[in-house]
Coordinates of C-alpha atoms in Angstrom, one line a residue:
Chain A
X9 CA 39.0 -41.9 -5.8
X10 CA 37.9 -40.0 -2.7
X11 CA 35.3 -36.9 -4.1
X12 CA 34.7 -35.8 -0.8
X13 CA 36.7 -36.3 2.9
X14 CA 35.9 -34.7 5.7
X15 CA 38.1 -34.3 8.6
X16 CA 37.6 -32.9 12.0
X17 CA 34.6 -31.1 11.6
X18 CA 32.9 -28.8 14.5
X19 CA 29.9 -27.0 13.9
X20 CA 28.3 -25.3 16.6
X21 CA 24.6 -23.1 16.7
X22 CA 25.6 -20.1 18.8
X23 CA 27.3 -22.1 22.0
X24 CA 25.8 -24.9 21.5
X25 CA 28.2 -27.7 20.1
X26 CA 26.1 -29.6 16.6
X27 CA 29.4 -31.5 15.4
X28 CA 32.1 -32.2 17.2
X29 CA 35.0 -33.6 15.1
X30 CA 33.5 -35.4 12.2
X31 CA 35.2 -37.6 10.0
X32 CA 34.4 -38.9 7.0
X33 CA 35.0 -40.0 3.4
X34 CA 32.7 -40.6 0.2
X35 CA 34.3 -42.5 -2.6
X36 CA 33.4 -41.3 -6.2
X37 CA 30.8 -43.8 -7.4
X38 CA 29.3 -44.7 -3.8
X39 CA 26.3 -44.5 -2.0
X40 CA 27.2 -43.9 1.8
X41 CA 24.5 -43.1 4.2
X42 CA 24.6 -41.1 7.8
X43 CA 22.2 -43.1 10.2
X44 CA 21.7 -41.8 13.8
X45 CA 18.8 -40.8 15.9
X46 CA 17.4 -37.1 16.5
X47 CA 19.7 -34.3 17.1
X48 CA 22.7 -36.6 16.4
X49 CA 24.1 -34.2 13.6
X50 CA 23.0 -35.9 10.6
X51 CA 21.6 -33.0 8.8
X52 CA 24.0 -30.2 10.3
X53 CA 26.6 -32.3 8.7
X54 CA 24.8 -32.2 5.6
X55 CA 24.2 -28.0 6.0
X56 CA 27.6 -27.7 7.0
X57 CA 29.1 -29.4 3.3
X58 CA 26.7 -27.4 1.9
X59 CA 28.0 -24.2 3.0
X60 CA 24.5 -23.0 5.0
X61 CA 26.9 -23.1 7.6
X62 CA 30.0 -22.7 8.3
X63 CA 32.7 -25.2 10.4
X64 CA 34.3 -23.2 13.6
X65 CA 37.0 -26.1 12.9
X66 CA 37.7 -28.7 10.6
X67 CA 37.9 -28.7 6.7
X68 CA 35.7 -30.3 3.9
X69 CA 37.5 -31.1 0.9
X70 CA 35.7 -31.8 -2.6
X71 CA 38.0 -33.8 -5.1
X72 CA 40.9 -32.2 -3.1
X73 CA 39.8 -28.3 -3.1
X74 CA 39.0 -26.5 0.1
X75 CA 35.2 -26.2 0.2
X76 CA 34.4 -25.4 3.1
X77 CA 35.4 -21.2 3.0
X78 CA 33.3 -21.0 0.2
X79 CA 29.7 -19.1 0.7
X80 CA 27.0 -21.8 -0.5
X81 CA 26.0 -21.2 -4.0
X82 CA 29.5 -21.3 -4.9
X83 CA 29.1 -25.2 -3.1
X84 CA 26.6 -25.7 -5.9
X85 CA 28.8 -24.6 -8.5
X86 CA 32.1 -27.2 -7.2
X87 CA 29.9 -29.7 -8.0
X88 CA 27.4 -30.8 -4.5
X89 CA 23.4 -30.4 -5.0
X90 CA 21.3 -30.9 -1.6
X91 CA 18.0 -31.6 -1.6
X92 CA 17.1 -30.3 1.9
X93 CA 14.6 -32.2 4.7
X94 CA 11.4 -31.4 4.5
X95 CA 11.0 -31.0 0.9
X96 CA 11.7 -27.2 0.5
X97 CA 10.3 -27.0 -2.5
X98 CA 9.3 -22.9 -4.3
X99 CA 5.5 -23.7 -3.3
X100 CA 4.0 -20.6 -5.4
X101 CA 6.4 -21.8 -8.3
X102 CA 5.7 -24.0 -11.3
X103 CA 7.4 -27.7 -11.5
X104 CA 9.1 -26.3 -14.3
X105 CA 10.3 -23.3 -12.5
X106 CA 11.2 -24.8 -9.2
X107 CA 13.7 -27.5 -11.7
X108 CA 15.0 -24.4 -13.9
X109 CA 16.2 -22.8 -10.1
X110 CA 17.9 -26.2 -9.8
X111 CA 19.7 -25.4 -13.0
X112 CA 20.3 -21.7 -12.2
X113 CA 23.9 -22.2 -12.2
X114 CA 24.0 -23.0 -15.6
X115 CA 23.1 -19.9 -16.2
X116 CA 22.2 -19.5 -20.1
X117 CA 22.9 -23.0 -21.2
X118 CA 19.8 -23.2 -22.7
X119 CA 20.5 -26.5 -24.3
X120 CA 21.9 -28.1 -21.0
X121 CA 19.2 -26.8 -18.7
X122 CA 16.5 -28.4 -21.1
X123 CA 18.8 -31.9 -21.3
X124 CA 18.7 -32.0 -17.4
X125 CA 14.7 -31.5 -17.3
X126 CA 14.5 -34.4 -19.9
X127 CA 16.4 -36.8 -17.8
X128 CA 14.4 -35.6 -14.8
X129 CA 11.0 -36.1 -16.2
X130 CA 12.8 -39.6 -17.4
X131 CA 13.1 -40.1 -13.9
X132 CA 9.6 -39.1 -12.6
X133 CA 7.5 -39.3 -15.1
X134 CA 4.9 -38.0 -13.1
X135 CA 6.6 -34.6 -12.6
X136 CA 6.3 -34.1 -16.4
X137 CA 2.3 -34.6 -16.1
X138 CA 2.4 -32.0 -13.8
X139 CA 5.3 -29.7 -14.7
X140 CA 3.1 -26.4 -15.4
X141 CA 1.3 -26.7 -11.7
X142 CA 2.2 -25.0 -8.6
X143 CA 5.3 -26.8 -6.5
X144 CA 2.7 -25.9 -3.4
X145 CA -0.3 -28.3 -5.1
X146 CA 1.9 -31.1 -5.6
X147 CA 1.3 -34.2 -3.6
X148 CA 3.9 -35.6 -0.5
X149 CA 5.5 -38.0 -3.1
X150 CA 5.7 -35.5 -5.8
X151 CA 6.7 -32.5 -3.6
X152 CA 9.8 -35.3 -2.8
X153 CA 10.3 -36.1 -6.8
X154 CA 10.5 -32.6 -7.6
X155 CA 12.7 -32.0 -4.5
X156 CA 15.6 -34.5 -5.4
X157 CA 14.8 -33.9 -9.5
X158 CA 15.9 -30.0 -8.7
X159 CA 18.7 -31.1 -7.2
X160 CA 19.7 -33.3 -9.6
X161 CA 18.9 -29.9 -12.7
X162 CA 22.2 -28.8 -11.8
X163 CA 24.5 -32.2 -12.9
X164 CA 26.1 -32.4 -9.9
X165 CA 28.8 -34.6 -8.8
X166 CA 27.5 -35.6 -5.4
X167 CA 24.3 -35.0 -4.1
X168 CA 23.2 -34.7 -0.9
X169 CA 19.7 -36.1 0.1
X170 CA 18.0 -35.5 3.8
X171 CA 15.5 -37.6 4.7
X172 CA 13.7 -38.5 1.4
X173 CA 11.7 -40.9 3.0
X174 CA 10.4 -39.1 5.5
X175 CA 6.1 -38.7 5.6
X176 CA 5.6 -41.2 2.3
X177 CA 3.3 -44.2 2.0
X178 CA 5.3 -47.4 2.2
X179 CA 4.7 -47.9 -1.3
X180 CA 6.8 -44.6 -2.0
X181 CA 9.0 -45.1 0.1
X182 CA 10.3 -48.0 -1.4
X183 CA 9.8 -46.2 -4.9
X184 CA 12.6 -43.3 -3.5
X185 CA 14.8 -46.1 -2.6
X186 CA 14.9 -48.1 -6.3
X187 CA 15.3 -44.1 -7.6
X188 CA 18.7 -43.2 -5.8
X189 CA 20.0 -46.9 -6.9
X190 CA 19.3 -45.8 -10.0
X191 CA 20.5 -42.0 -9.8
X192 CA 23.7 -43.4 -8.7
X193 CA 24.1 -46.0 -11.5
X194 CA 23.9 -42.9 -14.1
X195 CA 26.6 -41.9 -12.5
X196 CA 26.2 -39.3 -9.4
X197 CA 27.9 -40.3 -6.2
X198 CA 25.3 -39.8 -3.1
X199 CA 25.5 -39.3 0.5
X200 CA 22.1 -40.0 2.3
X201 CA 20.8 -39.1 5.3
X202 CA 17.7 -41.7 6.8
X203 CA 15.9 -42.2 9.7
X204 CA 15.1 -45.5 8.4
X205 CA 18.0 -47.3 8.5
X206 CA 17.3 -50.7 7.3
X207 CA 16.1 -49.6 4.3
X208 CA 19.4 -46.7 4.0
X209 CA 21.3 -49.7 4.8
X210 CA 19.8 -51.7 2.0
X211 CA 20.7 -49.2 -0.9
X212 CA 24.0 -48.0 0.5
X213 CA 27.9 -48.9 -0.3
X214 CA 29.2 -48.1 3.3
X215 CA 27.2 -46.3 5.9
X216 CA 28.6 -44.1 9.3
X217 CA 26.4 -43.9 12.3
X218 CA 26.5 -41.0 14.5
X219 CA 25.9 -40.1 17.9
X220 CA 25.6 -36.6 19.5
X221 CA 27.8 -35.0 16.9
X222 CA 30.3 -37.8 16.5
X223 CA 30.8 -41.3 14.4
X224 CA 30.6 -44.2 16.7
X225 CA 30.6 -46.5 13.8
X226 CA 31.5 -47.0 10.5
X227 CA 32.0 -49.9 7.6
X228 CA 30.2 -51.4 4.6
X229 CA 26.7 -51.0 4.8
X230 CA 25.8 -54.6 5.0
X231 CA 28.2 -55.5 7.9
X232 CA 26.5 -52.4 9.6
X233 CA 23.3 -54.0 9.1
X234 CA 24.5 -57.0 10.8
X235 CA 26.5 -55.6 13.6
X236 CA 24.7 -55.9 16.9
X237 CA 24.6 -52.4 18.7
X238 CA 22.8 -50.9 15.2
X239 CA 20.5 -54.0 15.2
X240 CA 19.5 -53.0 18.6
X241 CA 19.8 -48.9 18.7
X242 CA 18.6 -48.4 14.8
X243 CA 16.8 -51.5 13.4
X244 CA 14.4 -51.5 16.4
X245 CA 15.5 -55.3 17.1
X246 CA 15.5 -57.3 20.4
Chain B
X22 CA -25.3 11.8 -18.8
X23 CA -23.7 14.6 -16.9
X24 CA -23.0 12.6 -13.9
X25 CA -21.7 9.5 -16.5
X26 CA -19.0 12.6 -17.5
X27 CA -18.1 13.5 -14.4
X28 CA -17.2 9.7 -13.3
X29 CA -15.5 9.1 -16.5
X30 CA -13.1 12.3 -15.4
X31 CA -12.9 11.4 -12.0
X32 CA -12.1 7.9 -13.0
X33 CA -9.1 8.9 -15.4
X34 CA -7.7 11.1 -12.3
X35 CA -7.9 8.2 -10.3
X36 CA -6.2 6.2 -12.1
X37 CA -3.7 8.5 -13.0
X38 CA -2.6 9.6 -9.1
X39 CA -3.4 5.1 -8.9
X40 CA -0.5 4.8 -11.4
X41 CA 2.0 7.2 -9.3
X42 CA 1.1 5.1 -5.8
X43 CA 1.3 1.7 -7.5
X44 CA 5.0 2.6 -9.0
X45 CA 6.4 3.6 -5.8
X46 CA 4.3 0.7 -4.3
X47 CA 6.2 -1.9 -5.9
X48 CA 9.3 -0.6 -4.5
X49 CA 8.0 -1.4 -1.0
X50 CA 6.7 -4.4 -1.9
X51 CA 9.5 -6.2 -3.9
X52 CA 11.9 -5.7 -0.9
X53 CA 9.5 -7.2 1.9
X54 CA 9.3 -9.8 -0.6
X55 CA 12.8 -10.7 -0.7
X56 CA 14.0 -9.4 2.9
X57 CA 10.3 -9.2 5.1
X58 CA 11.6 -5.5 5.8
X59 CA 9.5 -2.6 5.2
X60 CA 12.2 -0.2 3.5
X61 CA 10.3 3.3 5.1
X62 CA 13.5 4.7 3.5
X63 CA 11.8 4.0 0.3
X64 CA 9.4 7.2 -0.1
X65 CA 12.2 9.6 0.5
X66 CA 14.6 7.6 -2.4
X67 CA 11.3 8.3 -4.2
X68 CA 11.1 12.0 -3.2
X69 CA 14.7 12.5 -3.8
X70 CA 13.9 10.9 -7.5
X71 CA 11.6 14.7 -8.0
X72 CA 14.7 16.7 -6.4
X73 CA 17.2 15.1 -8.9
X74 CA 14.7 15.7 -11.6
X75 CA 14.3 19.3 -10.7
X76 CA 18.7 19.4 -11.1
X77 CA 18.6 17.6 -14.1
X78 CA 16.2 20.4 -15.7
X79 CA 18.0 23.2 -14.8
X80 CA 21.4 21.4 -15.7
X81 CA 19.4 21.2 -19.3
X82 CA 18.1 24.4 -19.3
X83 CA 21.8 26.1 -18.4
X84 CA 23.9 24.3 -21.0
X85 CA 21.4 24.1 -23.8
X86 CA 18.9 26.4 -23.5
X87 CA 15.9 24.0 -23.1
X88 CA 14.6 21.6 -20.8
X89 CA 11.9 20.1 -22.3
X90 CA 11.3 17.7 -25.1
X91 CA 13.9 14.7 -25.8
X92 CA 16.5 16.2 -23.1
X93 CA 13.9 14.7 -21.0
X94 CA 15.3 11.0 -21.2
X95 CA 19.0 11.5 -20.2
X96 CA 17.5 13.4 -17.3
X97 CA 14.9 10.4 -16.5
X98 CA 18.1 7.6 -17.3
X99 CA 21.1 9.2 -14.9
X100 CA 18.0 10.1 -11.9
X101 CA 16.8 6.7 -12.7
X102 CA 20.7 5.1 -11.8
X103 CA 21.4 7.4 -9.3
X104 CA 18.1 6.6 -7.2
X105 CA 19.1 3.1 -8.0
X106 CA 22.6 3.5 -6.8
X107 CA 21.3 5.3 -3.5
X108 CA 19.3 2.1 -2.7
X109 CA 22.0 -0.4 -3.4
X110 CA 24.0 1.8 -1.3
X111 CA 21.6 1.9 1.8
X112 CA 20.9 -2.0 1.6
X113 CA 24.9 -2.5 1.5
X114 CA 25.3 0.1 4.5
X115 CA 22.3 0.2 6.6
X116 CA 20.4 -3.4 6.0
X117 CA 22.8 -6.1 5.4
X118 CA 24.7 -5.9 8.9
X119 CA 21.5 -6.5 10.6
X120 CA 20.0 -9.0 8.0
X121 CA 20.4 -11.5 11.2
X122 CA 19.2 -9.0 13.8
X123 CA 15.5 -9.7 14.0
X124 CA 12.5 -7.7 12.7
X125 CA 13.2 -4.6 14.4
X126 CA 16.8 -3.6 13.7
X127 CA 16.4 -3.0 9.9
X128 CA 13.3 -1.2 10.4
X129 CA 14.4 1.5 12.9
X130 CA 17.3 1.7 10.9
X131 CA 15.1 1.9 7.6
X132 CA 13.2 5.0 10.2
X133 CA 16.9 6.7 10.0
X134 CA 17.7 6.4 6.8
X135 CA 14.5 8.2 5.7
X136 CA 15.1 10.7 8.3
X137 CA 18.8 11.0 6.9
X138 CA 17.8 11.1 3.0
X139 CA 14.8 14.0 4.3
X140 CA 16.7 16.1 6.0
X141 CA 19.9 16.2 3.1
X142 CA 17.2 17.2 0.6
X143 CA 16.3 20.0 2.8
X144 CA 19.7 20.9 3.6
X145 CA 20.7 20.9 -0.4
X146 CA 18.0 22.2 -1.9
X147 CA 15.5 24.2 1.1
X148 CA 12.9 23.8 2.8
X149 CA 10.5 25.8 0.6
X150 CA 8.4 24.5 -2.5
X151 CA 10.1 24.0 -5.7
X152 CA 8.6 24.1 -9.4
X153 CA 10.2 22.6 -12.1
X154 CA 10.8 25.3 -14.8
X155 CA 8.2 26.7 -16.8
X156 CA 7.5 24.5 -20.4
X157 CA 8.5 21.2 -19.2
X158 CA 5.1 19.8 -18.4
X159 CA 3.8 19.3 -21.4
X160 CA 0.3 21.4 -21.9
X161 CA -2.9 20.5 -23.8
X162 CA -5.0 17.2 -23.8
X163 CA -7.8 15.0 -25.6
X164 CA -11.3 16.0 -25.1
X165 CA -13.6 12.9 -24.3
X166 CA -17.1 12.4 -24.0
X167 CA -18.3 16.2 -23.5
X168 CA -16.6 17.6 -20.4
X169 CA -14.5 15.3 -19.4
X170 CA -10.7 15.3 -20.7
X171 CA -7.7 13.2 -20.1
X172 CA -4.7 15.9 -20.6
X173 CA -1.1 14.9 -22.6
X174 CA 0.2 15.0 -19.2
X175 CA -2.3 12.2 -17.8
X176 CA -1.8 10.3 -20.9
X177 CA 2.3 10.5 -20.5
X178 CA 2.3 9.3 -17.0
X179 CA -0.1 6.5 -17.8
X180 CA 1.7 5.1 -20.7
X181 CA 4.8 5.4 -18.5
X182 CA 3.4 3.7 -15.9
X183 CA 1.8 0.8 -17.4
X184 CA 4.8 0.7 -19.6
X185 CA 7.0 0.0 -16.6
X186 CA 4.9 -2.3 -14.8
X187 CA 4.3 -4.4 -17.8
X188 CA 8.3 -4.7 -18.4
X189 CA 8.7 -5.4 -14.3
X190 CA 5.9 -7.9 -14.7
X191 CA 7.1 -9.5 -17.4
X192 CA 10.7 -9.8 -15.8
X193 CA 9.6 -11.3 -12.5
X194 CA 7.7 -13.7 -14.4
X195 CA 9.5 -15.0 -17.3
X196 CA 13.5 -14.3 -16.5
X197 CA 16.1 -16.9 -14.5
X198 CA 16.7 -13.3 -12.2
X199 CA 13.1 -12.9 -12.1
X200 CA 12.4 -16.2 -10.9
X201 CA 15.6 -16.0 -8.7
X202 CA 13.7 -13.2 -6.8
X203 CA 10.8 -14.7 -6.6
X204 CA 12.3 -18.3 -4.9
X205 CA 14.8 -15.7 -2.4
X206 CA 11.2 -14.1 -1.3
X207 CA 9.7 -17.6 -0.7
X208 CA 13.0 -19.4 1.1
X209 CA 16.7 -17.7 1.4
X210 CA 18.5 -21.1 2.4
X211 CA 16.6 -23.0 -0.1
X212 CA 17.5 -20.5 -2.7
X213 CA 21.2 -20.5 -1.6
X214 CA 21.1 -24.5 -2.2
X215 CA 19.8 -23.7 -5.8
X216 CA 23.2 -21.6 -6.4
X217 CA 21.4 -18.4 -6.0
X218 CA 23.8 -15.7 -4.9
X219 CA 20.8 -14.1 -2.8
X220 CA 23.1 -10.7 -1.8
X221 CA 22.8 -10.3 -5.4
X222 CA 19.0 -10.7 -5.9
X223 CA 18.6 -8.4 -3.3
X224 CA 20.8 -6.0 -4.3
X225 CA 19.2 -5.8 -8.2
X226 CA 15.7 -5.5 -5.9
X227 CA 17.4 -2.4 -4.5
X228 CA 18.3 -1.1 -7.8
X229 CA 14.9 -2.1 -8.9
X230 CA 12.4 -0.6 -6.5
X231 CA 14.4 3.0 -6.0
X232 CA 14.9 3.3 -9.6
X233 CA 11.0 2.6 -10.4
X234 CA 10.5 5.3 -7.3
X235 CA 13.1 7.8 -8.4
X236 CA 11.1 8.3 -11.8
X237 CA 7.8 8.3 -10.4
X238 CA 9.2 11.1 -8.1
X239 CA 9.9 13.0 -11.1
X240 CA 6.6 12.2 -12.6
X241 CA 4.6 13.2 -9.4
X242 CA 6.6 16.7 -9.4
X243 CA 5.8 17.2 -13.1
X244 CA 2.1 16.6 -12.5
X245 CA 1.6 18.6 -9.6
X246 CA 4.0 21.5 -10.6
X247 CA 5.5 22.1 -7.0
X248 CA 7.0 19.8 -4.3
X249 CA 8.8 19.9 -1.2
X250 CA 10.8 17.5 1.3
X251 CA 7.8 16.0 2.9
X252 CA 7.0 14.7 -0.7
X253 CA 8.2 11.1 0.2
X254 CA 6.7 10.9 3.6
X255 CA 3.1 11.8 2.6
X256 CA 3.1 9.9 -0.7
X257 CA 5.6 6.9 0.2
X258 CA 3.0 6.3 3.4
X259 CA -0.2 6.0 1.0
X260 CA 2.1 4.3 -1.5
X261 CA 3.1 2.1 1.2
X262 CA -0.7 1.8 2.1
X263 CA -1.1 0.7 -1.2
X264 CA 1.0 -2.1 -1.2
X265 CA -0.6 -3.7 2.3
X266 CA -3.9 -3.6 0.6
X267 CA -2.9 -4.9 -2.5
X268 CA -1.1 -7.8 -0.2
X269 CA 2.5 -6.9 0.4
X270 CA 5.4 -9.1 -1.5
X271 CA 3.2 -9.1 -4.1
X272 CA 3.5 -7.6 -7.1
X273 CA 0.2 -7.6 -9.0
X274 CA -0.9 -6.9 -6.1
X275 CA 1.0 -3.6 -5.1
X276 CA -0.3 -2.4 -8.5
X277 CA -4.0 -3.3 -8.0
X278 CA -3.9 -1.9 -4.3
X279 CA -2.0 1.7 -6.2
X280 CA -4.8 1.8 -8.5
X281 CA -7.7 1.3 -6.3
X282 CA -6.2 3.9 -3.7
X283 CA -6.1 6.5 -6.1
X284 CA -9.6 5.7 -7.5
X285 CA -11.1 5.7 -4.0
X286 CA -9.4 9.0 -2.9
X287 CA -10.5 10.4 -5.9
X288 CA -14.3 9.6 -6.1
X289 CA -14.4 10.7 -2.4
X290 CA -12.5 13.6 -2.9
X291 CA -14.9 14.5 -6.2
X292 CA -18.3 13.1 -4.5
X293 CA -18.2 13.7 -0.8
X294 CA -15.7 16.6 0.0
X295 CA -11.6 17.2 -0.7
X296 CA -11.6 17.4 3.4
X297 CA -13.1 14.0 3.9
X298 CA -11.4 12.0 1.4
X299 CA -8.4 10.3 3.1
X300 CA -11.0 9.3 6.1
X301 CA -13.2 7.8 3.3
X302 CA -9.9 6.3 1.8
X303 CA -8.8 5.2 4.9
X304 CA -12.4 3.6 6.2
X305 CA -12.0 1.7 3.3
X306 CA -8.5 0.3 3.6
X307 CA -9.7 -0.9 7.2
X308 CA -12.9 -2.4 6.5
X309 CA -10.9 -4.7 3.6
X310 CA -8.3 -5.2 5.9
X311 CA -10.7 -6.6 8.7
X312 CA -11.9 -8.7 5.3
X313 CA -8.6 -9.8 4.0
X314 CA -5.6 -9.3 6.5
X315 CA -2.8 -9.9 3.7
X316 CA -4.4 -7.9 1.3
X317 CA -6.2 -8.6 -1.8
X318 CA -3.7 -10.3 -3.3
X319 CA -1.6 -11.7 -1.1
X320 CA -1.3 -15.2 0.7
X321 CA -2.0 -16.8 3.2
X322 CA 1.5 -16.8 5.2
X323 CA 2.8 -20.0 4.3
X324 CA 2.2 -22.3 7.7
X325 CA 5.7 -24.3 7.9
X326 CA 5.9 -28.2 8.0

């Protein structure tokens, strides 16, 4: 079943054109990942499902409904978390507090909210060691557990991750990788965006490359890996 | 042991004139936390808060007779909603169009609705001094060590005051609004992602920060007996002083910094001369400024990654 599709999208900041009729499709159960280089549109596309900003043209359609009119916390509420680039995590908040905003629209559901945290800290472990400290103390790795963990508080049906690899050890980094395979096999549907694309690849049902605001490419994710222009232009091969 | 007496009274004056700055302090603070605008609008909802009290008494004393005693809190709740309202009203009106304008838009238009909110008072109500009527403030007071005395009045406005910073404290710290405001003041987009409907934090920060101000406009004009239109520019600018040096978009902080303004002004008021005391106040507030440009209590401004 199709939980998100995505058709003609064009985003622009002020006159300059970000998106420039995107299509795409994320299949209930999948992992599908957006590979490109800098400035390709990777993570517009990601702020434009998202609602932090809006398509000039286009529509994004979530299990069917319109999404795309909607201002963005009422995104959160259809059912899409994002957990941004850059880890924008509260920084003078407590791990606790920055995962209870994650829940905040479950407003009073005490009993919910305090499930969700439960399953997070089953997750990261580590984020339960350390729930009562300041987001801003945390470490890289952490500051990325606690990103994707808040994002995750609010149960939503797909969630959308940018650049969760970006600035970790190689050690984490494959750590982040084994914990979206396993976010997804409970159950949430994930769209990815990655700079490294072999390892994006790797975890992913299908992937769609992108190029200056458009998808040049698109197919399962291990026929991507072996095609020969994203061997060259992606995977840094000869 | 006559000096001790005299510092003890001086202190409890202090803090009691503190506990008026710190109030309408908060109200300048909470919104630069959540919007990075200073709301110079802000000391006239507050002096508008002492006009409306002044209504609301005569309103009392016309229909029943008497002004003072328990009639006092219906006054304090409908001033306290109708402040509040004001500053939902100007955020809506004057602020939200130009959220995306820059830095300077909101402020000059922050400049014109104080200008606006000044000049109605005078228009409605005159340009001369007003007293509340006679009986309201309540008389009498505790005598402490010897000389020094902390009056019913002082010990009504402290009790007040604390009463209502506790509860705001308390609110910002422990509720899911509270901690909604305190993530919109850090990031609005990453706030937005969380499902935070941040129009609606700021708007309960505009109903927040006037209503606080529209009391302690009311208390200042029942400690001081008289007022007039300039009462929010003279008191929101040290109040708004008060929140810089306490670290502004912080709340502790705007309290500390209310406290310690009105403690300083005092002992140089009561030590030095009345004449020199705001330079005194003032010497101060620069020389811990060149110390600590965000204030005592605030942070370092975040450096983005």
């Amino acid at each position: 079943m199709t939980l998100l599709k995505i058709e003609n999208l064009h985003t622009y900041y002020g006159h300059i054109q970000a998106l420039k009729g995107i299509h795409l499709e994320v299949e209930e159960g999948e992992i599908v990942t957006l590979i490109g280089a800098n400035g390709a549109g990777k993570t517009t596309t990601l702020r434009t499902i998202s609602g932090l900003i809006r398509p000039r043209d286009g529509q994004i359609l979530l299990d069917g409904q319109q999404i795309h009119t909607l201002p963005a916390h009422r995104i959160v509420e259809a059912g899409i978390a994002h957990a941004p680039e850059g880890r924008q995590i509260f920084s003078t908040l407590t791990v606790t507090e920055n995962l209870n905003m994650g829940a905040y629209t479950l407003a009073a559901d005490k009993a919910a909210i305090e499930e969700n945290r439960q399953r997070v800290f089953d997750l990261f472990p580590r984020l339960e060691e350390r729930k009562n400290q300041l987001g801003g103390t945390l470490s890289g790795g952490e500051q990325q557990m606690l990103t994707i963990g808040r994002a995750l508080m609010a149960r939503p049906k797909l969630v959308l991750l940018d650049e969760p690899s970006l600035g970790l050890a190689p050690m984490l980094v494959k750590a982040i990788f084994d914990t979206i395979q396993e976010i997804n096999a409970r159950g949430v549907t994930v769209l990815l965006v990655e700079q490294n694309a072999r390892a994006a690849l790797k975890v992913a049902h299908r992937g769609y490359v992108l190029e200056t605001g458009r998808v040049v490419l698109s197919g399962a994710a291990n026929e991507l890996l072996r095609d020969e222009r994203v061997r060259k232009a992606y995977l840094g091969e000869q | 042991m006559q000096f001790i007496q005299q510092l003890i009274q001086q202190l409890i004056n202090g803090i009691t004139i503190g506990a008026f700055y710190s109030l309408v302090a908060l109200g300048y603070t909470m919104v630069y936390g959540v919007l990075k605008l200073i709301n110079f609008a802000h000391g006239d909802m507050f002096m508008w808060g002492a006009y409306l009290g002044l209504t609301g008494f005569n309103v009392a004393l016309a229909m029943v007779g008497q002004a003072g005693g328990w009639s006092i809190l219906p006054i304090v709740i409908i001033l306290m909603l109708t402040v509040a309202l004001v500053g939902v009203l100007v955020e809506r009106i004057a602020y939200r169009p130009l959220r995306s304008a820059g830095r300077l838009a909101p402020v000059i238009s922050a400049l014109g609705v104080a200008f606006i909110l000044q000049s109605l008072a005078r228009n409605v109500y005159g340009a001369s001094y007003k007293t509340y009527p006679t009986g309201i403030t309540p008389t009498g007071g505790l005598s402490l060590a010897g000389s020094a005395r902390v009056s019913t009045m002082q010990i009504i406005v402290l009790i007040t005051s604390f009463l209502l910073m506790g509860a705001l404290y308390l609110f910002v710290q422990r509720t899911r609004i509270g901690t909604a405001m305190r993530a919109v003041s850090l990031d609005h987009d990453t706030s937005r992602l969380m499902g935070i409907d941040v129009n609606r934090i700021i708007a309960i920060v505009f109903l927040i920060g006037p209503g606080l101000g529209g009391v302690a406009g009311m208390i200042v004009a029942l400690y001081y007996g008289s007022f007039d239109f300039t009462l929010g520019w003279s008191y929101g600018l040290k109040a708004f002083i008060a929140a810089i040096l306490g670290g502004i978009g912080n709340i502790p902080g705007a309290m500390l910094g209310g406290m310690l303004l009105g403690i300083i002004e005092t002992l140089g008021a009561g030590y030095l001369s009345p004449q020199w005391k705001d330079v005194i106040a003032y010497a101060i507030l620069i020389i811990i400024l060149i110390f600590r440009p965000t204030g005592l209590l605030g942070e370092r401004v975040a450096e983005k990654v």
